[in-house]
CSV table of C-alpha atoms and ligand atoms in Angstrom, one decimal:
chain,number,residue,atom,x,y,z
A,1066,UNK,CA,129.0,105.9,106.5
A,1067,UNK,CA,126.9,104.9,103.6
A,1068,UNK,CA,125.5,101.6,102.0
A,1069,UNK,CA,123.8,101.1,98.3
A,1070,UNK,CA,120.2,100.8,98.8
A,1071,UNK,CA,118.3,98.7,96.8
A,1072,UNK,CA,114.9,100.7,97.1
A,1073,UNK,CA,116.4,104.4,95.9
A,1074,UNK,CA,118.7,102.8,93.3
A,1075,UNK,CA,121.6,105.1,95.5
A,1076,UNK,CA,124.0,105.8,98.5
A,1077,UNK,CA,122.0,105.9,101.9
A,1078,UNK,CA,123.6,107.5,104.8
A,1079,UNK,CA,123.4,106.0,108.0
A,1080,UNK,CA,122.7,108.5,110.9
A,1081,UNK,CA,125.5,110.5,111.7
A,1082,UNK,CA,126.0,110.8,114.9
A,1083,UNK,CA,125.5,107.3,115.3
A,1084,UNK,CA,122.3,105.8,116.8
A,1085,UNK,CA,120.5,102.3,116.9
A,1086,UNK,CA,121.0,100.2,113.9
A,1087,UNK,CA,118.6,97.4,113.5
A,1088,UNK,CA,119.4,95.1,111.1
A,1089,UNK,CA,117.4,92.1,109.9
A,1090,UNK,CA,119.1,89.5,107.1
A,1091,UNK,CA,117.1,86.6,105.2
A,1092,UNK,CA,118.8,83.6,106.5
A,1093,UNK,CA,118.8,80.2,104.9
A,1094,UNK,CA,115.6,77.5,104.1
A,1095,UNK,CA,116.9,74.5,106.1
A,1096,UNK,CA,116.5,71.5,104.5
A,1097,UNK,CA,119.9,70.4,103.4
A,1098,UNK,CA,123.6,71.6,104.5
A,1099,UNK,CA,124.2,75.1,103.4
A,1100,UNK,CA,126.5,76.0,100.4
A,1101,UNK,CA,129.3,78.3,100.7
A,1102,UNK,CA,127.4,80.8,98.5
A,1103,UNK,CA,124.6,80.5,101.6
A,1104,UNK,CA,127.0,81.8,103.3
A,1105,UNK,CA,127.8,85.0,101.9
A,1106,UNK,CA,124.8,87.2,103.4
A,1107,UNK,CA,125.8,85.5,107.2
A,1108,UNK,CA,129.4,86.6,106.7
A,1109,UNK,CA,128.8,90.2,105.2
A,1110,UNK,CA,126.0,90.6,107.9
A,1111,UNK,CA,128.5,89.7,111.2
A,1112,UNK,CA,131.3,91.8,109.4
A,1113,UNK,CA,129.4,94.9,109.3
A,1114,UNK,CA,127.8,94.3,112.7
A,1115,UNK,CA,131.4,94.5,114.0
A,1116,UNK,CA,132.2,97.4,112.0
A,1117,UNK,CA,129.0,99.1,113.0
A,1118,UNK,CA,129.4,98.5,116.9
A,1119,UNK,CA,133.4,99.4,115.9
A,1120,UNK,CA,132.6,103.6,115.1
A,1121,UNK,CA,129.9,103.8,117.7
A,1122,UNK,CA,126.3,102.2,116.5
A,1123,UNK,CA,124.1,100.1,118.8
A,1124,UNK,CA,123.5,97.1,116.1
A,1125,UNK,CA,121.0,95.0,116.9
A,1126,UNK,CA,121.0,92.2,113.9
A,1127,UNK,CA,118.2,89.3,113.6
A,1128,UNK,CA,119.2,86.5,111.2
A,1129,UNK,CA,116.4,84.1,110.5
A,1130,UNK,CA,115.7,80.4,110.2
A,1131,UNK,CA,112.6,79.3,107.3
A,1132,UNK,CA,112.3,76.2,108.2
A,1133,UNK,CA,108.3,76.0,107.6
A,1134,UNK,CA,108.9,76.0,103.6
A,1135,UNK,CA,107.7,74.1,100.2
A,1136,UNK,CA,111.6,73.2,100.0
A,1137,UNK,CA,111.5,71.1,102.8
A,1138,UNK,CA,108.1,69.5,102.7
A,1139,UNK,CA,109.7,68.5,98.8
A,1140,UNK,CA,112.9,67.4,100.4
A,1141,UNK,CA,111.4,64.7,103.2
A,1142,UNK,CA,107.5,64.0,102.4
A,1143,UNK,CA,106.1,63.2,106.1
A,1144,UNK,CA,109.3,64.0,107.9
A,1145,UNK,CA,109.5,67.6,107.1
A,1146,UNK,CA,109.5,68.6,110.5
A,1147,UNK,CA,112.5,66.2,111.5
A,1148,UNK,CA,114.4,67.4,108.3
A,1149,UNK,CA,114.1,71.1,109.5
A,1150,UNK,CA,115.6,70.3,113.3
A,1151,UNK,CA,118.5,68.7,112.3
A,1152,UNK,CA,119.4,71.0,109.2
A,1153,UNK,CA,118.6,74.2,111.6
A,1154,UNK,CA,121.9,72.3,113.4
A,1155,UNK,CA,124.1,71.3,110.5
A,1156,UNK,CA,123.3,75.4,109.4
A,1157,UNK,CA,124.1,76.7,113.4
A,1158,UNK,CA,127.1,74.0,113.3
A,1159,UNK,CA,128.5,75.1,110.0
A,1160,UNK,CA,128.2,79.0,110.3
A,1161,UNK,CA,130.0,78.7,114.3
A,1162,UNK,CA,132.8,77.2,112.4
A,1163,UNK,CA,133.2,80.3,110.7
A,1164,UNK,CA,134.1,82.2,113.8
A,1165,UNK,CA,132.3,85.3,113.8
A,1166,UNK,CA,129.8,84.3,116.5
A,1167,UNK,CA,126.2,84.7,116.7
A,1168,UNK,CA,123.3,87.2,115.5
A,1169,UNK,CA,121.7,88.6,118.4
A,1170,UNK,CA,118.3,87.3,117.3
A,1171,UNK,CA,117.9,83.5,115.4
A,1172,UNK,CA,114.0,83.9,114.9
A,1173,UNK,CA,112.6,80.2,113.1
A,1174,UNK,CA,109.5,80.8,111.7
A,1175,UNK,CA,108.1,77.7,113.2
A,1176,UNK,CA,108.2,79.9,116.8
A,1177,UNK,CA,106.3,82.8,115.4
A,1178,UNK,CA,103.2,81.5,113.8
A,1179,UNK,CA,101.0,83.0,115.8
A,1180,UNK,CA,102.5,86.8,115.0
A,1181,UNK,CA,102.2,85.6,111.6
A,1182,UNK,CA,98.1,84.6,111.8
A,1183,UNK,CA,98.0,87.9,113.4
A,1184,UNK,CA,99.6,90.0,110.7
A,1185,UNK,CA,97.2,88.1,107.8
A,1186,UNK,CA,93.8,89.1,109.9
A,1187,UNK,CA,94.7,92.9,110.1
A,1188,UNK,CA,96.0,92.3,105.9
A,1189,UNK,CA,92.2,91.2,105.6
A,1190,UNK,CA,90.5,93.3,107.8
A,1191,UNK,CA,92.6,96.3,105.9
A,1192,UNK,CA,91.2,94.9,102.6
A,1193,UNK,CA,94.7,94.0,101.2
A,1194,UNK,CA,93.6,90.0,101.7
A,1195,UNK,CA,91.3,87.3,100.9
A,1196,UNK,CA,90.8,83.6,101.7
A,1197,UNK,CA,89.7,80.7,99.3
A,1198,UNK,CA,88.9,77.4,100.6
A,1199,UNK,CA,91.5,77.4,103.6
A,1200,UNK,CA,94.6,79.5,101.3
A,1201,UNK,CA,94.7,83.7,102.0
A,1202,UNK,CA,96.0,86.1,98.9
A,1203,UNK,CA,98.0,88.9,99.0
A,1204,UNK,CA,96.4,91.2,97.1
A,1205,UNK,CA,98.6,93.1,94.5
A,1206,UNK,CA,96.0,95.2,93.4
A,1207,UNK,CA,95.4,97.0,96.5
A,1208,UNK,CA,99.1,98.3,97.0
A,1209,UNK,CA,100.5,101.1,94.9
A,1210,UNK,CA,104.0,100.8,95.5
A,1211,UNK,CA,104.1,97.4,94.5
A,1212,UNK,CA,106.9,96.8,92.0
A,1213,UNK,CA,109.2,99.1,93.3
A,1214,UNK,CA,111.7,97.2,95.4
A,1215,UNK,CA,112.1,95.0,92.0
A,1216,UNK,CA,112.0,97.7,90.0
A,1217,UNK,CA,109.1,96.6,88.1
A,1218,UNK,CA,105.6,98.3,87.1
A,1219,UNK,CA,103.0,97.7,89.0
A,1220,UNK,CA,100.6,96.4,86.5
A,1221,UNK,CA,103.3,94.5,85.0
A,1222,UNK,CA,104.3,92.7,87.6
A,1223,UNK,CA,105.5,88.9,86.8
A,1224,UNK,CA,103.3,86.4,87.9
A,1225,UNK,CA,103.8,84.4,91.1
A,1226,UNK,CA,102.4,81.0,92.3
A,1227,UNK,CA,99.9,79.8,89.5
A,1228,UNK,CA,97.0,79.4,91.1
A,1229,UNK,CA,93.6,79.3,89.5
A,1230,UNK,CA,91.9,80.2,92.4
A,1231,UNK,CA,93.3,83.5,92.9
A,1232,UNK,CA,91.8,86.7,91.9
A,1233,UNK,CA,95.0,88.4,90.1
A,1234,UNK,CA,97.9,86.1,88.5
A,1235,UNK,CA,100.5,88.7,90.2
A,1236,UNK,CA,98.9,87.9,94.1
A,1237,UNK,CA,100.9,85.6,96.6
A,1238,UNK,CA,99.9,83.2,99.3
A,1239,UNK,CA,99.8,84.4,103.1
A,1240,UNK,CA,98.4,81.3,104.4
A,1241,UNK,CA,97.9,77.7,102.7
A,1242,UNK,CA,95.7,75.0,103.9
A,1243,UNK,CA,97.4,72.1,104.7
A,1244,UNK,CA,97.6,69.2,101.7
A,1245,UNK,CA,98.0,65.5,101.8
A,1246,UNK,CA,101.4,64.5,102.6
A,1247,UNK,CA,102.5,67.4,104.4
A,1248,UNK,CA,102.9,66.6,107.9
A,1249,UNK,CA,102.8,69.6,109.9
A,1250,UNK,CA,100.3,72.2,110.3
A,1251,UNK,CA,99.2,75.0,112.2
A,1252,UNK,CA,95.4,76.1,113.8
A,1253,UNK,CA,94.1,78.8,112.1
A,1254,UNK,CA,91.0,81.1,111.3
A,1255,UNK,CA,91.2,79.6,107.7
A,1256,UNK,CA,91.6,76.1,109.1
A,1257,UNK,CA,94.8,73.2,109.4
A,1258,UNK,CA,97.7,74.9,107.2
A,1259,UNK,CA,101.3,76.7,107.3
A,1260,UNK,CA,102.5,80.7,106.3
A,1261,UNK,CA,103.7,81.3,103.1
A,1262,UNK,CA,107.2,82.3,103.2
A,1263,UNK,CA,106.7,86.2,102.8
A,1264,UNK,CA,104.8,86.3,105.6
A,1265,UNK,CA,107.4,84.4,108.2
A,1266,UNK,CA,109.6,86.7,107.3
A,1267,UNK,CA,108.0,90.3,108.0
A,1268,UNK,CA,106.4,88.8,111.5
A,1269,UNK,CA,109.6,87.6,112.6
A,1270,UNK,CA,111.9,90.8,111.6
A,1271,UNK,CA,109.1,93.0,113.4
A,1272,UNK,CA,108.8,91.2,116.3
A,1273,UNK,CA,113.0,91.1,117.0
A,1274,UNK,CA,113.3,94.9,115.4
A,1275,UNK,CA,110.3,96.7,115.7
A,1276,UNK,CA,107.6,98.0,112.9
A,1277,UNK,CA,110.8,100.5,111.1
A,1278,UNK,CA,114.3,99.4,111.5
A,1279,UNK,CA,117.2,100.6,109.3
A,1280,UNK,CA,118.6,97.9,107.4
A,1281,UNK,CA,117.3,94.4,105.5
A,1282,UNK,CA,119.6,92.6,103.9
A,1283,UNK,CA,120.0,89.0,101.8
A,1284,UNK,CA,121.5,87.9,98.2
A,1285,UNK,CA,119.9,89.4,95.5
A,1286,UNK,CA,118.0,86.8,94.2
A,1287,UNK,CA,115.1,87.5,97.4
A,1288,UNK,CA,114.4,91.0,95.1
A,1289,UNK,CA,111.8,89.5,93.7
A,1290,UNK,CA,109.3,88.3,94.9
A,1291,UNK,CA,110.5,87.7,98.5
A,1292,UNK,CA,111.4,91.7,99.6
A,1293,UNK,CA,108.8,92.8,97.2
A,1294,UNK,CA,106.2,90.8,99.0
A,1295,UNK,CA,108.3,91.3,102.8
A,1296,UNK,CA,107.6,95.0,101.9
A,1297,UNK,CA,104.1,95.2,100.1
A,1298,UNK,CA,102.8,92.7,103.4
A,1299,UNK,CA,104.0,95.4,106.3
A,1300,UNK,CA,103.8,98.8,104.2
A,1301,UNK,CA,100.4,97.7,103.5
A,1302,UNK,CA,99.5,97.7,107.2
A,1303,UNK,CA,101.2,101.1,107.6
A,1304,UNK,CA,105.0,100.4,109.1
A,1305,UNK,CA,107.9,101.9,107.8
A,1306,UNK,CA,109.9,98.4,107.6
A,1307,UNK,CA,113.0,98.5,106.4
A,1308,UNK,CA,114.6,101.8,105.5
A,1309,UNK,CA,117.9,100.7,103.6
A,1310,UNK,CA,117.4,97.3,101.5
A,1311,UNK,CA,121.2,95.7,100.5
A,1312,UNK,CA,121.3,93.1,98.3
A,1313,UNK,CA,124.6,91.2,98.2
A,1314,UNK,CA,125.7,89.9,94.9
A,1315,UNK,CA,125.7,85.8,93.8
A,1316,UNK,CA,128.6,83.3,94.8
A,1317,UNK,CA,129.2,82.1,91.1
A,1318,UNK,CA,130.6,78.3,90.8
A,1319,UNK,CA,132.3,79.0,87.0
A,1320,UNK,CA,131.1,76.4,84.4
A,1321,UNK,CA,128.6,73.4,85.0
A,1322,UNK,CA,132.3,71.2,84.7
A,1323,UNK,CA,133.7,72.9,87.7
A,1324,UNK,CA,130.3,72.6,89.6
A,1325,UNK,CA,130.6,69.3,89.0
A,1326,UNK,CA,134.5,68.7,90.0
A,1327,UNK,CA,134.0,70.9,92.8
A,1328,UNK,CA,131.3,68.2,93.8
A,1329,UNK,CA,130.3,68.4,97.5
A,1330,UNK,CA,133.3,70.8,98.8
A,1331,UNK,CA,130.9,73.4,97.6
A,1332,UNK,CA,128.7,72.6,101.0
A,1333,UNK,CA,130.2,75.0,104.0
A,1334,UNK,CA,130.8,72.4,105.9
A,1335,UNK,CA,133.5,71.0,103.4
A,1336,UNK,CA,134.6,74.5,102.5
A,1337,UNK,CA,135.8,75.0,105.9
A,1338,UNK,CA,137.4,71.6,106.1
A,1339,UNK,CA,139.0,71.9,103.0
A,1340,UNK,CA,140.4,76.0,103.3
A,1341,UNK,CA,140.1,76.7,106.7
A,1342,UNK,CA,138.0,79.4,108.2
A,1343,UNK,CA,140.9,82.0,107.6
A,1344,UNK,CA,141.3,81.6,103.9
A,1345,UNK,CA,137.8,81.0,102.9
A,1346,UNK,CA,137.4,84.3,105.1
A,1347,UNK,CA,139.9,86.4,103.2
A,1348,UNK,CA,137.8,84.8,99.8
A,1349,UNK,CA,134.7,86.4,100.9
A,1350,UNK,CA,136.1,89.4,102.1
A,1351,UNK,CA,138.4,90.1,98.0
A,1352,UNK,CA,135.1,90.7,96.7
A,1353,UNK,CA,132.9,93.8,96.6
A,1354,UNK,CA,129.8,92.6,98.4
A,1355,UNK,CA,127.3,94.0,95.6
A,1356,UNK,CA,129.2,92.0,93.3
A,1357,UNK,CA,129.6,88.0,91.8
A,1358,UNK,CA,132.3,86.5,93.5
A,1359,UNK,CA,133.7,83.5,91.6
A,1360,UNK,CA,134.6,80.3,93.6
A,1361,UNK,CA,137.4,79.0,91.6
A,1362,UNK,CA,140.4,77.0,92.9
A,1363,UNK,CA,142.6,80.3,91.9
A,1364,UNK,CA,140.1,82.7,93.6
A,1365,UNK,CA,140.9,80.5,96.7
A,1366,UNK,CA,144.4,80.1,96.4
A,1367,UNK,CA,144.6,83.9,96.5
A,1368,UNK,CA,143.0,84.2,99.4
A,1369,UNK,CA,145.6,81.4,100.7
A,1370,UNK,CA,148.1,83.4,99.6
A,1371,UNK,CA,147.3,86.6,101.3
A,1372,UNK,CA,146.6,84.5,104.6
A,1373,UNK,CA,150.0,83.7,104.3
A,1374,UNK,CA,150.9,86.9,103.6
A,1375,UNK,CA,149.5,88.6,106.9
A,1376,UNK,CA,150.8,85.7,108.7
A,1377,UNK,CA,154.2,86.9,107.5
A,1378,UNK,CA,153.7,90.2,108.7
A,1379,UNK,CA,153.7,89.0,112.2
A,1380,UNK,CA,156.3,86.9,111.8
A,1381,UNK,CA,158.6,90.1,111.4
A,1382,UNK,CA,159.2,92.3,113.6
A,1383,UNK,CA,156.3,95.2,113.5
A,1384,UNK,CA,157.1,99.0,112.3
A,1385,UNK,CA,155.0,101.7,113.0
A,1386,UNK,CA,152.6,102.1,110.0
A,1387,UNK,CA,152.3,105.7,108.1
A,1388,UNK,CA,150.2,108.8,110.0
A,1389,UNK,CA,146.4,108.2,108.8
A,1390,UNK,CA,147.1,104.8,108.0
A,1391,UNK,CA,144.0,104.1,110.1
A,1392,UNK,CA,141.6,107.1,108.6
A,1393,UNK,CA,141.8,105.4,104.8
A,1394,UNK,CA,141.0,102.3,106.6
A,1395,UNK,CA,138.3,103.6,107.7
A,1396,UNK,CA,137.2,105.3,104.7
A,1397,UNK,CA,137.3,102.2,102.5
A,1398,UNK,CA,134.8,100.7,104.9
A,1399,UNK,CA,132.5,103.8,105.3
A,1400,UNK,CA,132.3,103.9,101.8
A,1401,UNK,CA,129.6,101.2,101.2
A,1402,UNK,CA,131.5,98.3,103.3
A,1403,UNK,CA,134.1,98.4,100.6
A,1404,UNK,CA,135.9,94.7,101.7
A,1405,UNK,CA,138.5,94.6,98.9
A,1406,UNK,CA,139.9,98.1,99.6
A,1407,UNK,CA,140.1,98.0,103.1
A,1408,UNK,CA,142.3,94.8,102.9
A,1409,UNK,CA,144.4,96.3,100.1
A,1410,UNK,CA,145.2,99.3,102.8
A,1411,UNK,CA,145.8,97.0,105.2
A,1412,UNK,CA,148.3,94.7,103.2
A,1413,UNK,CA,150.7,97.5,103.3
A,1414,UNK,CA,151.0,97.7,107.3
A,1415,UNK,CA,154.0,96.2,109.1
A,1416,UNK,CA,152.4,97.5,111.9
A,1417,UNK,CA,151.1,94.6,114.7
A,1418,UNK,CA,149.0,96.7,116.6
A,1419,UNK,CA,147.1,98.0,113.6
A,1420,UNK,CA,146.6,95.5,111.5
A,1421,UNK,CA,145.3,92.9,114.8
A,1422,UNK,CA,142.8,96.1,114.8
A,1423,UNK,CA,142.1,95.6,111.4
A,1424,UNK,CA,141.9,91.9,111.0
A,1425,UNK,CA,139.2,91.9,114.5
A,1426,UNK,CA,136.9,93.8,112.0
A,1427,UNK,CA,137.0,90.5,109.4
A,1428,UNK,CA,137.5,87.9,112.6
A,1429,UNK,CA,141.1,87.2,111.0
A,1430,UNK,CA,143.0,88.4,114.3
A,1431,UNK,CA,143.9,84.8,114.3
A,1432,UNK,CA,146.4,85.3,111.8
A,1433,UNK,CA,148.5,87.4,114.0
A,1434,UNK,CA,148.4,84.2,117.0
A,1435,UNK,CA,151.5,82.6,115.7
A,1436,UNK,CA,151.8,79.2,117.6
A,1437,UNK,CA,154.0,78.8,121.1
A,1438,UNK,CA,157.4,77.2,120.3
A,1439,UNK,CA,158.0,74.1,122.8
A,1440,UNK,CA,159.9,75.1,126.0
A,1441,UNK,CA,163.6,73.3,124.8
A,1442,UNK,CA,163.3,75.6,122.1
A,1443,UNK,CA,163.0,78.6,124.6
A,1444,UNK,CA,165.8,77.1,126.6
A,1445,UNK,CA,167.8,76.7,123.1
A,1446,UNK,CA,166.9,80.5,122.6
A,1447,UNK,CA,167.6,82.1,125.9
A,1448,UNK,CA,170.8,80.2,126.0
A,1449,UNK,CA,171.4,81.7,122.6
A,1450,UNK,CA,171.0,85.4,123.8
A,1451,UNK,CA,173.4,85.1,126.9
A,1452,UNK,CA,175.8,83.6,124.5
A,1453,UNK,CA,175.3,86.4,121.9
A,1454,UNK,CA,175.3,89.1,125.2
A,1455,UNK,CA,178.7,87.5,126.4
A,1456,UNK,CA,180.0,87.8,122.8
A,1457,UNK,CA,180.1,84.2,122.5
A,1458,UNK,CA,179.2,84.6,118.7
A,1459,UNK,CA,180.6,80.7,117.5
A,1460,UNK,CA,178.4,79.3,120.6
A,1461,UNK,CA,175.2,81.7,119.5
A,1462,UNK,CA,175.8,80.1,115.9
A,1463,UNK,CA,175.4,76.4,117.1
A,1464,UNK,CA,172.6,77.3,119.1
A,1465,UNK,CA,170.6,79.1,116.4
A,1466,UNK,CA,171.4,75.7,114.1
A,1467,UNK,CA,170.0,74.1,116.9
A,1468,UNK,CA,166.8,75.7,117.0
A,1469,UNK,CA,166.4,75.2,113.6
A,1470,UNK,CA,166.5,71.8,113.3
A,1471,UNK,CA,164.1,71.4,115.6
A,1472,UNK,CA,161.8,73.3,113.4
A,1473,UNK,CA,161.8,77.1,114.6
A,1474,UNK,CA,163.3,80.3,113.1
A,1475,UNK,CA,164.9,82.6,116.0
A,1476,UNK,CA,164.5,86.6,115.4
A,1477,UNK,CA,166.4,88.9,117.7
A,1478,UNK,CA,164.0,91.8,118.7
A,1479,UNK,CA,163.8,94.4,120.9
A,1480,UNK,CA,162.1,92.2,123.5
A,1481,UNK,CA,164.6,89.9,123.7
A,1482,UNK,CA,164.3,87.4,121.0
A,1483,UNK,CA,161.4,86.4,118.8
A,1484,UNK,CA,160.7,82.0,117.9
A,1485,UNK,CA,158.6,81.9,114.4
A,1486,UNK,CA,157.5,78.4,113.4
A,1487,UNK,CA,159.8,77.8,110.2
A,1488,UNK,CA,157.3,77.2,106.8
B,697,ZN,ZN1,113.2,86.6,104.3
């Protein structure tokens, strides 16, 4: 299998035969109900766990929480801390209704300050970090391969943070000392104050995954700075880090007009109440995951549609799918987690067995669950087959009209009969 890596600009191949695979993804800042376009890493993250653990790998995957971050200090002056336990719910709540489970790790940066103080002594100690006056620096200078990630040069880096105090305008904050108005704080070397955001996020992914693990992920716009700094703060101090960076392209909203009509559906939480887990699902998954997806009322009436679609298929009865069917399956997936493709294979099976396999992969097996007809209805339907057996074909007729007004379609099968909800 191979994924697009940020870093080398190309394909990188995962180990072949298949081995640990330790996978760390940004997860959200929590100071407000996540948006559907929040959403996106989460999904593509669980999806390829599944996949992984599917042909063999042993996936460990860590999904953080920030909720130590300017955002939410900005968002509820003095009840920051309150504001970040109950939106670390709303986000828990609102991603569960998505179906896919759970990460294996949920790190919050507020339980790992103390690997974080840790990580900024050795930074200074290596030379790679300074205080001033209760705030520590990250300092550019010092790291050669700083740029890369974003694919910038190193001395022309953009500036971060405007800060007259620091020695370079391109250096970021590990530490800063606690200001008025912010209400929590941490004991440190340098004093009362909170990480800087880089900093939460390569003590956290360590301590879940190790010094070198295989894959970071997290939308694209956490290139730069946020990866660039992740990766300058732990190369610095001589670990690997991440070996394979993927960077999942933006959920696009159209216009500013549509942003606007869409109003607050655009949260998860109304997203899923509105579409359903299963259609919203299939949205995410018609998309390249390196590439914009547009949230448009067609885009997600598409994705209706094809729900319906595979619904339909097991409401027929199932025929054996093509030799190899499977293999380009496979393939489309193996070939940088290519969503769209896969699905487009999978469209043309008639084939129950396969395509519940399929579907698992995307947490869609749902689709093939049709709903339990009442048990008159079996009665009307049983009652129809020994009429149909004893060639009783007027009395089979009156039963089947039966059956239908009460709302069901019957389908004679090889086991018997088969009862599909009528749409
Ligand atoms: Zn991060």
């Amino acid at each position: 299998m191979r994924l697009s890596d940020t870093l080398t600009r190309g394909p990188a191949e995962l180990p072949d035969p298949p081995g640990p695979m330790r996978i760390y993804s940004c997860g959200p800042t929590v100071y407000q109900r996540i948006h559907v376009g929040n959403a996106v890493p989460f999904v593509f993250a669980m999806w390829l766990r599944r996949w992984l653990q599917r042909t063999g790998y042993e996936v460990q995957l860590a999904i953080n929480i920030t909720d130590i971050n300017d955002k939410i200090y900005e968002a509820a002056p003095g009840a920051s801390a309150e504001l970040a336990r109950n939106a670390t719910e709303w986000y828990l709540e609102d991603t569960s209704g998505l179906g896919l489970g759970r990460p294996d790790f949920e790190p919050r940066a507020t339980e790992t300050v103390p690997e974080q103080i840790a990580m900024i002594e050795q930074l200074i100690e290596a030379g790679f970090a300074y205080e001033v006056d209760g705030d520590v620096y990250y300092r550019v200078s010092r790291f050669a391969e700083y740029g890369r990630l974003s694919g910038q040069r190193p001395d022309k880096v953009e500036e971060q943070e405007p800060n007259p105090r620091k020695e370079d305008a391109r250096d970021f904050a590990l530490w800063k000392a606690n200001k008025p108005g912010e209400d929590t704080w941490w004991d440190s070397p340098w004093g009362h104050g909170r990480p800087g955001w880089h900093i939460e996020c390569s003590a956290m992914s360590e301590k879940h995954l190790g010094i070198e693990f295989e894959v970071h992920g997290g939308g694209l716009d956490l290139v730069f700075p946020h990866h660039e700094n992740e990766l300058a703060q732990s190369r610095a101090l001589g670990h690997r880090f991440a070996k394979i960076w993927m960077h999942n392209g933006m959920l696009r909203l159209g216009d500013a007009e549509m942003h606007k009509s869409l109003g607050n559906v655009v949260t998860l939480q109304n997203a899923l109440a509105t579409w359903g887990r299963e259609t919203l699902l299939l949205f995410y998954a018609t998309g390249h995951w390196r590439k914009p997806l547009d949230f448009t009322d067609e885009t997600l009436a598409s994705a209706a549609a094809r729900a319906e679609g595979f619904r339909d298929v097991f409401r027929s009865p199932s025929q054996p799918a093509p030799e190899g069917s499977w293999e380009r399956f496979a393939a489309a997936l193996d070939d940088d987690f290519n969503t769209p493709e896969a699905l487009a294979v999978a469209h043309e099976w008639r084939d129950h067995a396969l395509l519940r396999r399929a579907l698992e992969i995307f947490g869609l097996e749902s689709l093939g669950e049709l709903p339990e007809a009442p048990p008159e209805v079996v009665e009307l339907a049983r009652e129809r087959a020994r009429a149909r057996a004893e060639r009783r074909f007027d009395d089979a007729d009156e039963l089947r009209r039966g059956i239908e007004q009460a709302g069901w379609i019957v389908r004679d099968s090889d086991a018997e009969f088969q009862l599909v909800p009528r749409s």
